[in-house]
mmCIF file of C-alpha atoms in Angstrom:
data_model
loop_
_atom_site.group_PDB
_atom_site.id
_atom_site.type_symbol
_atom_site.label_atom_id
_atom_site.label_comp_id
_atom_site.label_asym_id
_atom_site.label_seq_id
_atom_site.Cartn_x
_atom_site.Cartn_y
_atom_site.Cartn_z
ATOM 1 C CA UNK A 1 35.565 160.430 110.799
ATOM 2 C CA UNK A 2 31.989 161.531 110.080
ATOM 3 C CA UNK A 3 31.476 159.443 106.942
ATOM 4 C CA UNK A 4 33.517 156.383 107.813
ATOM 5 C CA UNK A 5 31.932 153.036 107.010
ATOM 6 C CA UNK A 6 31.511 152.120 110.684
ATOM 7 C CA UNK A 7 29.917 155.443 111.615
ATOM 8 C CA UNK A 8 27.535 155.376 108.648
ATOM 9 C CA UNK A 9 26.423 151.800 109.389
ATOM 10 C CA UNK A 10 25.782 152.729 113.021
ATOM 11 C CA UNK A 11 23.814 155.788 111.867
ATOM 12 C CA UNK A 12 21.791 153.665 109.436
ATOM 13 C CA UNK A 13 20.868 151.186 112.167
ATOM 14 C CA UNK A 14 19.830 154.050 114.435
ATOM 15 C CA UNK A 15 17.610 155.656 111.781
ATOM 16 C CA UNK A 16 15.993 152.315 110.983
ATOM 17 C CA UNK A 17 15.371 151.596 114.668
ATOM 18 C CA UNK A 18 13.837 155.020 115.272
ATOM 19 C CA UNK A 19 11.585 154.648 112.226
ATOM 20 C CA UNK A 20 9.600 157.860 112.042
ATOM 21 C CA UNK A 21 7.506 159.441 109.333
ATOM 22 C CA UNK A 22 8.752 160.089 105.790
ATOM 23 C CA UNK A 23 10.076 163.480 104.768
ATOM 24 C CA UNK A 24 9.134 165.548 101.730
ATOM 25 C CA UNK A 25 10.173 162.800 99.289
ATOM 26 C CA UNK A 26 7.911 160.163 100.856
ATOM 27 C CA UNK A 27 10.706 157.604 101.349
ATOM 28 C CA UNK A 28 10.269 155.405 104.433
ATOM 29 C CA UNK A 29 12.976 154.033 106.704
ATOM 30 C CA UNK A 30 12.293 150.541 105.311
ATOM 31 C CA UNK A 31 13.173 151.801 101.830
ATOM 32 C CA UNK A 32 16.356 153.589 102.887
ATOM 33 C CA UNK A 33 18.806 150.671 102.990
ATOM 34 C CA UNK A 34 18.096 149.361 99.447
ATOM 35 C CA UNK A 35 18.083 152.943 98.143
ATOM 36 C CA UNK A 36 21.476 153.573 99.755
ATOM 37 C CA UNK A 37 22.885 150.375 98.226
ATOM 38 C CA UNK A 38 22.140 151.701 94.746
ATOM 39 C CA UNK A 39 22.672 155.454 95.119
ATOM 40 C CA UNK A 40 25.296 156.058 97.813
ATOM 41 C CA UNK A 41 28.233 156.601 95.365
ATOM 42 C CA UNK A 42 26.537 159.681 93.887
ATOM 43 C CA UNK A 43 25.541 160.990 97.338
ATOM 44 C CA UNK A 44 29.077 160.510 98.616
ATOM 45 C CA UNK A 45 30.511 162.301 95.579
ATOM 46 C CA UNK A 46 28.382 165.363 96.415
ATOM 47 C CA UNK A 47 29.311 165.216 100.105
ATOM 48 C CA UNK A 48 33.003 164.929 99.299
ATOM 49 C CA UNK A 49 32.845 167.805 96.820
ATOM 50 C CA UNK A 50 30.910 169.972 99.275
ATOM 51 C CA UNK A 51 27.986 170.373 96.871
ATOM 52 C CA UNK A 52 25.371 168.239 98.639
ATOM 53 C CA UNK A 53 22.127 170.140 99.115
ATOM 54 C CA UNK A 54 19.751 168.915 101.863
ATOM 55 C CA UNK A 55 16.028 168.814 101.149
ATOM 56 C CA UNK A 56 13.600 171.039 103.077
ATOM 57 C CA UNK A 57 12.033 169.505 106.163
ATOM 58 C CA UNK A 58 8.344 168.657 106.250
ATOM 59 C CA UNK A 59 6.432 170.814 108.709
ATOM 60 C CA UNK A 60 4.354 168.897 111.257
ATOM 61 C CA UNK A 61 2.429 170.298 114.221
ATOM 62 C CA UNK A 62 1.629 168.341 117.380
ATOM 63 C CA UNK A 63 -0.434 169.510 120.371
ATOM 64 C CA UNK A 64 1.349 170.522 123.557
ATOM 65 C CA UNK A 65 0.129 168.967 126.826
ATOM 66 C CA UNK A 66 -0.638 172.413 128.268
ATOM 67 C CA UNK A 67 -2.286 173.770 125.133
ATOM 68 C CA UNK A 68 -0.975 175.300 121.928
ATOM 69 C CA UNK A 69 1.042 173.559 119.249
ATOM 70 C CA UNK A 70 4.650 172.508 118.801
ATOM 71 C CA UNK A 71 6.185 172.822 115.354
ATOM 72 C CA UNK A 72 8.332 169.904 114.222
ATOM 73 C CA UNK A 73 10.458 169.549 111.120
ATOM 74 C CA UNK A 74 10.681 166.040 109.633
ATOM 75 C CA UNK A 75 13.772 165.602 107.427
ATOM 76 C CA UNK A 76 13.745 163.031 104.647
ATOM 77 C CA UNK A 77 15.289 159.736 105.718
ATOM 78 C CA UNK A 78 18.503 160.260 103.715
ATOM 79 C CA UNK A 79 19.107 163.542 105.516
ATOM 80 C CA UNK A 80 18.316 161.865 108.830
ATOM 81 C CA UNK A 81 21.073 159.349 108.057
ATOM 82 C CA UNK A 82 23.614 162.077 107.298
ATOM 83 C CA UNK A 83 22.599 164.156 110.324
ATOM 84 C CA UNK A 84 22.816 161.101 112.574
ATOM 85 C CA UNK A 85 26.327 160.390 111.297
ATOM 86 C CA UNK A 86 27.336 163.994 112.013
ATOM 87 C CA UNK A 87 25.807 163.878 115.499
ATOM 88 C CA UNK A 88 27.564 160.601 116.365
ATOM 89 C CA UNK A 89 30.907 162.106 115.370
ATOM 90 C CA UNK A 90 30.394 165.421 117.190
ATOM 91 C CA UNK A 91 28.841 164.246 120.466
ATOM 92 C CA UNK A 92 32.153 162.887 121.851
ATOM 93 C CA UNK A 93 33.879 166.120 120.814
ATOM 94 C CA UNK A 94 31.437 168.446 122.605
ATOM 95 C CA UNK A 95 29.925 166.369 125.388
ATOM 96 C CA UNK A 96 33.194 166.128 127.290
ATOM 97 C CA UNK A 97 33.140 169.915 127.755
ATOM 98 C CA UNK A 98 29.460 170.387 128.622
ATOM 99 C CA UNK A 99 28.351 171.480 132.061
ATOM 100 C CA UNK A 100 27.677 168.926 134.776
ATOM 101 C CA UNK A 101 24.328 170.649 135.353
ATOM 102 C CA UNK A 102 23.146 169.922 131.790
ATOM 103 C CA UNK A 103 21.076 166.739 131.497
ATOM 104 C CA UNK A 104 19.088 166.945 128.257
ATOM 105 C CA UNK A 105 19.896 164.609 125.334
ATOM 106 C CA UNK A 106 23.270 163.557 126.682
ATOM 107 C CA UNK A 107 24.692 160.026 126.960
ATOM 108 C CA UNK A 108 24.127 158.526 130.381
ATOM 109 C CA UNK A 109 22.005 161.431 131.634
ATOM 110 C CA UNK A 110 18.277 161.712 132.224
ATOM 111 C CA UNK A 111 15.476 163.957 133.425
ATOM 112 C CA UNK A 112 15.302 161.958 136.657
ATOM 113 C CA UNK A 113 18.909 162.859 137.429
ATOM 114 C CA UNK A 114 18.132 166.525 136.804
ATOM 115 C CA UNK A 115 15.216 166.421 139.250
ATOM 116 C CA UNK A 116 17.411 164.819 141.911
ATOM 117 C CA UNK A 117 20.052 167.534 141.463
ATOM 118 C CA UNK A 118 17.316 170.117 142.059
ATOM 119 C CA UNK A 119 16.337 168.255 145.207
ATOM 120 C CA UNK A 120 19.903 168.441 146.548
ATOM 121 C CA UNK A 121 20.036 172.173 145.841
ATOM 122 C CA UNK A 122 16.904 172.692 147.952
ATOM 123 C CA UNK A 123 18.268 170.483 150.734
ATOM 124 C CA UNK A 124 21.317 172.766 150.837
ATOM 125 C CA UNK A 125 19.118 175.750 151.667
ATOM 126 C CA UNK A 126 18.331 177.128 148.197
ATOM 127 C CA UNK A 127 14.581 177.324 148.738
ATOM 128 C CA UNK A 128 13.756 179.872 146.024
ATOM 129 C CA UNK A 129 13.692 178.982 142.337
ATOM 130 C CA UNK A 130 14.036 180.999 139.151
ATOM 131 C CA UNK A 131 12.065 179.247 136.404
ATOM 132 C CA UNK A 132 13.270 180.440 132.988
ATOM 133 C CA UNK A 133 11.216 179.973 129.832
ATOM 134 C CA UNK A 134 12.968 180.450 126.496
ATOM 135 C CA UNK A 135 10.326 181.524 124.014
ATOM 136 C CA UNK A 136 10.225 179.139 121.015
ATOM 137 C CA UNK A 137 13.893 178.320 121.526
ATOM 138 C CA UNK A 138 14.298 175.891 118.616
ATOM 139 C CA UNK A 139 12.590 178.346 116.254
ATOM 140 C CA UNK A 140 14.688 181.370 117.285
ATOM 141 C CA UNK A 141 18.290 180.133 117.398
ATOM 142 C CA UNK A 142 20.509 182.610 115.571
ATOM 143 C CA UNK A 143 22.419 180.710 112.872
ATOM 144 C CA UNK A 144 25.544 182.876 112.988
ATOM 145 C CA UNK A 145 25.775 182.660 116.776
ATOM 146 C CA UNK A 146 25.265 178.896 116.696
ATOM 147 C CA UNK A 147 27.796 178.240 113.925
ATOM 148 C CA UNK A 148 30.398 180.369 115.722
ATOM 149 C CA UNK A 149 30.046 178.076 118.738
ATOM 150 C CA UNK A 150 30.210 174.904 116.620
ATOM 151 C CA UNK A 151 33.367 176.195 114.918
ATOM 152 C CA UNK A 152 35.128 176.463 118.282
ATOM 153 C CA UNK A 153 35.674 172.687 118.255
ATOM 154 C CA UNK A 154 35.050 171.655 114.628
ATOM 155 C CA UNK A 155 37.763 172.565 112.125
ATOM 156 C CA UNK A 156 36.536 170.593 109.106
ATOM 157 C CA UNK A 157 35.181 173.235 106.719
ATOM 158 C CA UNK A 158 33.087 170.722 104.782
ATOM 159 C CA UNK A 159 31.286 169.600 107.935
ATOM 160 C CA UNK A 160 30.684 173.194 109.029
ATOM 161 C CA UNK A 161 29.340 174.071 105.585
ATOM 162 C CA UNK A 162 27.057 171.035 105.617
ATOM 163 C CA UNK A 163 25.650 171.909 109.049
ATOM 164 C CA UNK A 164 24.975 175.459 107.874
ATOM 165 C CA UNK A 165 23.134 174.100 104.819
ATOM 166 C CA UNK A 166 20.950 171.943 107.029
ATOM 167 C CA UNK A 167 20.066 174.969 109.138
ATOM 168 C CA UNK A 168 19.128 176.901 106.008
ATOM 169 C CA UNK A 169 17.423 174.043 104.122
ATOM 170 C CA UNK A 170 13.976 175.564 104.529
ATOM 171 C CA UNK A 171 10.582 174.175 105.521
ATOM 172 C CA UNK A 172 7.952 172.630 103.291
ATOM 173 C CA UNK A 173 4.568 173.920 104.441
ATOM 174 C CA UNK A 174 1.327 173.700 102.445
ATOM 175 C CA UNK A 175 3.244 172.742 99.310
ATOM 176 C CA UNK A 176 5.596 175.727 99.401
ATOM 177 C CA UNK A 177 9.175 175.990 100.661
ATOM 178 C CA UNK A 178 9.639 178.641 103.336
ATOM 179 C CA UNK A 179 13.152 179.952 103.973
ATOM 180 C CA UNK A 180 14.582 179.286 107.432
ATOM 181 C CA UNK A 181 16.623 182.317 108.447
ATOM 182 C CA UNK A 182 16.816 181.253 112.090
ATOM 183 C CA UNK A 183 16.118 178.229 114.273
ATOM 184 C CA UNK A 184 16.903 174.531 114.125
ATOM 185 C CA UNK A 185 13.829 172.351 113.500
ATOM 186 C CA UNK A 186 12.819 170.010 116.296
ATOM 187 C CA UNK A 187 12.817 166.517 114.905
ATOM 188 C CA UNK A 188 16.245 166.377 113.293
ATOM 189 C CA UNK A 189 18.846 163.992 114.787
ATOM 190 C CA UNK A 190 21.354 166.698 115.625
ATOM 191 C CA UNK A 191 19.074 169.496 116.830
ATOM 192 C CA UNK A 192 19.419 168.304 120.496
ATOM 193 C CA UNK A 193 23.210 168.511 120.219
ATOM 194 C CA UNK A 194 23.025 171.950 118.610
ATOM 195 C CA UNK A 195 20.730 173.174 121.397
ATOM 196 C CA UNK A 196 23.248 172.064 124.025
ATOM 197 C CA UNK A 197 26.071 173.738 122.106
ATOM 198 C CA UNK A 198 24.092 176.973 121.942
ATOM 199 C CA UNK A 199 23.182 176.998 125.631
ATOM 200 C CA UNK A 200 26.576 175.902 126.943
ATOM 201 C CA UNK A 201 27.537 179.575 127.216
ATOM 202 C CA UNK A 202 24.569 180.081 129.542
ATOM 203 C CA UNK A 203 25.775 177.195 131.718
ATOM 204 C CA UNK A 204 29.243 178.705 131.915
ATOM 205 C CA UNK A 205 27.836 182.096 132.880
ATOM 206 C CA UNK A 206 25.761 180.596 135.681
ATOM 207 C CA UNK A 207 28.760 178.641 136.966
ATOM 208 C CA UNK A 208 30.854 181.800 136.886
ATOM 209 C CA UNK A 209 28.250 183.421 139.144
ATOM 210 C CA UNK A 210 28.400 180.391 141.505
ATOM 211 C CA UNK A 211 24.685 179.670 141.042
ATOM 212 C CA UNK A 212 23.049 176.286 141.627
ATOM 213 C CA UNK A 213 21.012 175.341 138.578
ATOM 214 C CA UNK A 214 19.661 172.537 136.424
ATOM 215 C CA UNK A 215 19.224 172.604 132.655
ATOM 216 C CA UNK A 216 17.456 170.046 130.484
ATOM 217 C CA UNK A 217 17.733 171.304 126.883
ATOM 218 C CA UNK A 218 15.917 174.669 127.000
ATOM 219 C CA UNK A 219 14.323 174.073 130.434
ATOM 220 C CA UNK A 220 16.374 176.019 132.995
ATOM 221 C CA UNK A 221 15.816 176.326 136.742
ATOM 222 C CA UNK A 222 18.122 178.231 139.107
ATOM 223 C CA UNK A 223 18.038 177.746 142.887
ATOM 224 C CA UNK A 224 18.913 180.573 145.293
ATOM 225 C CA UNK A 225 18.458 181.304 148.995
ATOM 226 C CA UNK A 226 16.100 184.268 149.079
ATOM 227 C CA UNK A 227 13.282 185.994 147.197
ATOM 228 C CA UNK A 228 15.434 189.072 146.722
ATOM 229 C CA UNK A 229 18.238 187.014 145.150
ATOM 230 C CA UNK A 230 15.714 185.199 142.929
ATOM 231 C CA UNK A 231 14.324 188.437 141.498
ATOM 232 C CA UNK A 232 17.805 189.829 140.932
ATOM 233 C CA UNK A 233 18.999 186.658 139.172
ATOM 234 C CA UNK A 234 15.870 186.502 137.021
ATOM 235 C CA UNK A 235 16.470 190.002 135.696
ATOM 236 C CA UNK A 236 20.225 189.697 135.116
ATOM 237 C CA UNK A 237 20.103 186.237 133.500
ATOM 238 C CA UNK A 238 17.249 187.331 131.226
ATOM 239 C CA UNK A 239 19.412 190.219 130.032
ATOM 240 C CA UNK A 240 22.348 187.867 129.381
ATOM 241 C CA UNK A 241 20.215 185.462 127.341
ATOM 242 C CA UNK A 242 18.685 188.185 125.183
ATOM 243 C CA UNK A 243 21.807 190.297 124.669
ATOM 244 C CA UNK A 244 24.563 187.684 124.463
ATOM 245 C CA UNK A 245 22.794 184.615 123.075
ATOM 246 C CA UNK A 246 20.324 186.526 120.876
ATOM 247 C CA UNK A 247 17.425 184.457 122.224
ATOM 248 C CA UNK A 248 14.051 185.616 123.495
ATOM 249 C CA UNK A 249 12.839 184.988 127.035
ATOM 250 C CA UNK A 250 9.109 184.643 127.651
ATOM 251 C CA UNK A 251 8.841 187.101 130.535
ATOM 252 C CA UNK A 252 5.211 186.232 131.186
ATOM 253 C CA UNK A 253 6.051 182.588 131.931
ATOM 254 C CA UNK A 254 9.329 183.211 133.761
ATOM 255 C CA UNK A 255 8.963 183.512 137.515
ATOM 256 C CA UNK A 256 10.748 183.638 140.844
ATOM 257 C CA UNK A 257 8.892 181.499 143.369
ATOM 258 C CA UNK A 258 9.416 179.243 146.390
ATOM 259 C CA UNK A 259 11.039 176.002 145.232
ATOM 260 C CA UNK A 260 8.160 173.965 146.652
ATOM 261 C CA UNK A 261 5.693 175.734 144.363
ATOM 262 C CA UNK A 262 7.414 175.206 141.009
ATOM 263 C CA UNK A 263 7.484 172.259 138.618
ATOM 264 C CA UNK A 264 10.651 170.875 137.044
ATOM 265 C CA UNK A 265 10.279 168.463 134.113
ATOM 266 C CA UNK A 266 6.905 167.275 135.373
ATOM 267 C CA UNK A 267 7.985 166.909 138.997
ATOM 268 C CA UNK A 268 7.871 169.054 142.112
ATOM 269 C CA UNK A 269 9.252 169.057 145.640
ATOM 270 C CA UNK A 270 7.681 168.943 149.090
ATOM 271 C CA UNK A 271 8.299 168.299 152.789
ATOM 272 C CA UNK A 272 5.834 166.201 154.764
ATOM 273 C CA UNK A 273 4.093 168.606 157.129
ATOM 274 C CA UNK A 274 6.559 171.322 156.155
ATOM 275 C CA UNK A 275 9.372 169.498 157.955
ATOM 276 C CA UNK A 276 11.803 166.694 157.357
ATOM 277 C CA UNK A 277 13.712 165.734 154.201
ATOM 278 C CA UNK A 278 12.886 167.124 150.789
ATOM 279 C CA UNK A 279 10.880 164.669 148.710
ATOM 280 C CA UNK A 280 9.962 164.454 145.042
ATOM 281 C CA UNK A 281 6.368 164.446 143.829
ATOM 282 C CA UNK A 282 4.841 164.087 140.408
ATOM 283 C CA UNK A 283 3.296 167.316 139.206
ATOM 284 C CA UNK A 284 -0.498 167.299 139.452
ATOM 285 C CA UNK A 285 -0.859 168.255 135.799
ATOM 286 C CA UNK A 286 1.256 165.260 134.756
ATOM 287 C CA UNK A 287 -0.833 162.904 136.911
ATOM 288 C CA UNK A 288 -4.047 164.304 135.445
ATOM 289 C CA UNK A 289 -2.666 163.879 131.914
ATOM 290 C CA UNK A 290 -1.655 160.290 132.662
ATOM 291 C CA UNK A 291 -5.083 159.394 134.025
ATOM 292 C CA UNK A 292 -6.862 160.986 131.098
ATOM 293 C CA UNK A 293 -4.657 159.265 128.535
ATOM 294 C CA UNK A 294 -4.881 155.844 130.189
ATOM 295 C CA UNK A 295 -8.678 156.085 130.234
ATOM 296 C CA UNK A 296 -8.668 157.034 126.560
ATOM 297 C CA UNK A 297 -6.348 154.187 125.578
ATOM 298 C CA UNK A 298 -8.157 151.513 127.567
ATOM 299 C CA UNK A 299 -11.599 152.594 126.391
ATOM 300 C CA UNK A 300 -10.414 152.186 122.785
ATOM 301 C CA UNK A 301 -9.910 148.417 123.237
ATOM 302 C CA UNK A 302 -13.468 147.129 123.784
ATOM 303 C CA UNK A 303 -12.434 143.521 123.126
ATOM 304 C CA UNK A 304 -10.496 143.561 126.390
ATOM 305 C CA UNK A 305 -13.493 144.897 128.338
ATOM 306 C CA UNK A 306 -16.012 142.455 126.851
ATOM 307 C CA UNK A 307 -14.179 139.190 127.140
ATOM 308 C CA UNK A 308 -10.572 139.062 128.231
ATOM 309 C CA UNK A 309 -10.420 135.266 127.890
ATOM 310 C CA UNK A 310 -11.346 135.407 124.224
ATOM 311 C CA UNK A 311 -8.908 138.174 123.326
ATOM 312 C CA UNK A 312 -5.700 136.433 124.405
ATOM 313 C CA UNK A 313 -5.025 133.857 121.677
ATOM 314 C CA UNK A 314 -1.528 132.600 120.978
ATOM 315 C CA UNK A 315 -1.050 135.376 118.425
ATOM 316 C CA UNK A 316 -1.413 138.786 120.049
ATOM 317 C CA UNK A 317 -4.097 141.043 118.709
ATOM 318 C CA UNK A 318 -2.969 144.344 117.251
ATOM 319 C CA UNK A 319 -5.100 146.269 119.730
ATOM 320 C CA UNK A 320 -3.198 144.867 122.724
ATOM 321 C CA UNK A 321 0.158 145.443 121.072
ATOM 322 C CA UNK A 322 -0.822 149.018 120.335
ATOM 323 C CA UNK A 323 -2.027 149.460 123.920
ATOM 324 C CA UNK A 324 1.304 148.301 125.326
ATOM 325 C CA UNK A 325 3.278 150.531 122.990
ATOM 326 C CA UNK A 326 1.112 153.574 123.627
ATOM 327 C CA UNK A 327 1.103 153.177 127.388
ATOM 328 C CA UNK A 328 4.893 152.807 127.368
ATOM 329 C CA UNK A 329 5.183 156.047 125.414
ATOM 330 C CA UNK A 330 2.798 157.899 127.722
ATOM 331 C CA UNK A 331 4.566 156.716 130.847
ATOM 332 C CA UNK A 332 7.933 157.781 129.512
ATOM 333 C CA UNK A 333 6.576 161.211 128.587
ATOM 334 C CA UNK A 334 4.869 161.768 131.939
ATOM 335 C CA UNK A 335 7.874 160.607 133.941
ATOM 336 C CA UNK A 336 10.337 162.742 131.994
ATOM 337 C CA UNK A 337 12.459 159.920 130.607
ATOM 338 C CA UNK A 338 12.703 157.249 127.982
ATOM 339 C CA UNK A 339 10.590 154.130 127.672
ATOM 340 C CA UNK A 340 13.495 152.269 129.268
ATOM 341 C CA UNK A 341 13.238 154.532 132.326
ATOM 342 C CA UNK A 342 9.461 154.359 132.651
ATOM 343 C CA UNK A 343 7.897 150.985 131.952
ATOM 344 C CA UNK A 344 4.146 151.123 131.404
ATOM 345 C CA UNK A 345 2.127 147.998 130.871
ATOM 346 C CA UNK A 346 -1.421 146.730 130.734
ATOM 347 C CA UNK A 347 -4.695 148.627 130.427
ATOM 348 C CA UNK A 348 -4.301 149.614 134.087
ATOM 349 C CA UNK A 349 -1.087 151.477 133.240
ATOM 350 C CA UNK A 350 1.871 150.269 135.289
ATOM 351 C CA UNK A 351 4.807 152.605 135.782
ATOM 352 C CA UNK A 352 8.171 151.582 137.186
ATOM 353 C CA UNK A 353 10.110 154.720 138.071
ATOM 354 C CA UNK A 354 11.518 154.103 141.568
ATOM 355 C CA UNK A 355 10.939 156.926 144.013
ATOM 356 C CA UNK A 356 9.237 159.056 141.382
ATOM 357 C CA UNK A 357 6.070 156.968 141.699
ATOM 358 C CA UNK A 358 5.815 156.966 145.473
ATOM 359 C CA UNK A 359 3.467 159.927 145.140
ATOM 360 C CA UNK A 360 1.123 157.909 142.913
ATOM 361 C CA UNK A 361 0.904 154.724 144.980
ATOM 362 C CA UNK A 362 -1.655 152.360 143.494
ATOM 363 C CA UNK A 363 -3.222 153.308 140.228
ATOM 364 C CA UNK A 364 -6.481 151.335 140.430
ATOM 365 C CA UNK A 365 -8.429 154.589 140.586
ATOM 366 C CA UNK A 366 -7.077 155.642 137.191
ATOM 367 C CA UNK A 367 -9.383 153.235 135.381
ATOM 368 C CA UNK A 368 -12.125 153.020 137.989
ATOM 369 C CA UNK A 369 -11.477 149.461 139.215
ATOM 370 C CA UNK A 370 -11.078 147.843 135.779
ATOM 371 C CA UNK A 371 -7.567 146.834 136.827
ATOM 372 C CA UNK A 372 -8.824 144.106 139.183
ATOM 373 C CA UNK A 373 -11.252 142.689 136.636
ATOM 374 C CA UNK A 374 -8.743 142.725 133.786
ATOM 375 C CA UNK A 375 -5.877 141.398 135.869
ATOM 376 C CA UNK A 376 -8.083 138.656 137.342
ATOM 377 C CA UNK A 377 -9.066 137.476 133.891
ATOM 378 C CA UNK A 378 -5.460 137.293 132.760
ATOM 379 C CA UNK A 379 -4.302 135.523 135.911
ATOM 380 C CA UNK A 380 -6.977 132.842 135.539
ATOM 381 C CA UNK A 381 -6.076 132.538 131.851
ATOM 382 C CA UNK A 382 -2.438 131.793 132.662
ATOM 383 C CA UNK A 383 -3.220 129.318 135.443
ATOM 384 C CA UNK A 384 -3.605 131.353 138.632
ATOM 385 C CA UNK A 385 -6.549 130.453 140.825
ATOM 386 C CA UNK A 386 -6.955 133.929 142.302
ATOM 387 C CA UNK A 387 -6.175 137.392 140.979
ATOM 388 C CA UNK A 388 -3.020 138.856 142.479
ATOM 389 C CA UNK A 389 -3.406 142.009 144.522
ATOM 390 C CA UNK A 390 -1.266 145.079 143.939
ATOM 391 C CA UNK A 391 2.251 144.658 145.243
ATOM 392 C CA UNK A 392 5.033 147.091 146.030
ATOM 393 C CA UNK A 393 8.387 145.399 145.814
ATOM 394 C CA UNK A 394 11.964 146.525 145.891
ATOM 395 C CA UNK A 395 14.181 148.360 148.292
ATOM 396 C CA UNK A 396 11.996 150.231 150.739
ATOM 397 C CA UNK A 397 10.430 153.518 149.771
ATOM 398 C CA UNK A 398 12.157 153.662 146.398
ATOM 399 C CA UNK A 399 10.727 150.320 145.290
ATOM 400 C CA UNK A 400 9.020 149.478 142.031
ATOM 401 C CA UNK A 401 5.259 149.640 141.649
ATOM 402 C CA UNK A 402 3.880 146.549 139.912
ATOM 403 C CA UNK A 403 0.271 145.775 139.107
ATOM 404 C CA UNK A 404 -0.844 142.522 137.468
ATOM 405 C CA UNK A 405 2.515 140.830 136.933
ATOM 406 C CA UNK A 406 1.216 138.356 134.326
ATOM 407 C CA UNK A 407 -0.400 141.112 132.294
ATOM 408 C CA UNK A 408 2.883 143.024 132.591
ATOM 409 C CA UNK A 409 4.801 140.143 130.981
ATOM 410 C CA UNK A 410 2.223 139.624 128.243
ATOM 411 C CA UNK A 411 1.881 143.298 127.306
ATOM 412 C CA UNK A 412 5.650 143.840 127.207
ATOM 413 C CA UNK A 413 6.035 140.757 125.016
ATOM 414 C CA UNK A 414 3.290 142.013 122.707
ATOM 415 C CA UNK A 415 4.691 145.573 122.539
ATOM 416 C CA UNK A 416 8.214 144.363 121.865
#
């Protein structure tokens, strides 16, 4: 039941935990619960009668790592609550039928798993890759095509009508509401689910052709055995996407290339000396972005650089808390997962991502040696006579990378 008490309370807790910026009405997540306590009967009456009208989303632009801008749509917090409740009810209905090669925004699945599946495909002799780029996927989804796919498993007419209204709610940009005739705004709680529903037909088509592939939301990579097969698959799959799914493929960015020369979700593949087992590396662009961001973050906390002893009182300073939070976010983004999958801590930037960080090794060079000075100050502060050197611990080559264990504990405590 979408609007059962249990589902709504779970959705409310999720929206509050995610926080996020206000929508067009300016209401914050902290204000949502008391507002709901007073106004939910009237909202429920509209939902039950099928007359509820969602508010337009607030248009926000953020820079892309490789240049350009990404358009996001921020719903008001009440609509985020309702969308979250819908998503929680529909995920179990659809996820059971999704492809095993789909890893984006699904329970128990991650970008790291997708990269490992690509590795196995290469190990099995599929050494050519077809890298597909769907041009502005979230902005170009055809509403009729999407709703037809949702209706395959959802029979409740009120829920279908409500989803359609959310798709057509419009966008508030520069004080004016712009109609949304196509697309599903990135930023809404159920847009990831809708993207998987839309692209499930692509997964089924690729399986029907017995192709090895990996999909993470709208990132698709197909692995084949030869250059000739790669070019043929690129052309035929592009035609299927444009004709059957009514989506646009960016032909300039799509390519057929050797699997060792492409990047998947910020990672690549290689063989040492051209021989031996296939290994995973972090894409050079991702490493460069990490280094640049860590330098920026650490240089913005001069108190740490001037006197580490003085800046660690019993109550954490806001600058250190912000540093821990920001580095955790950056590490998760670079490593293609969540903050839980990529732990980043301290001004030196510590990532714990198993085998995915073997390519990085130590990260002292990221901040030009500041790691030793900062870590030494913390270690002496907490009672260690000598600074601890970098350690690699864990099970062999897939072990964790840890730098400055005391700073790790303090930063995580401050960021939590």
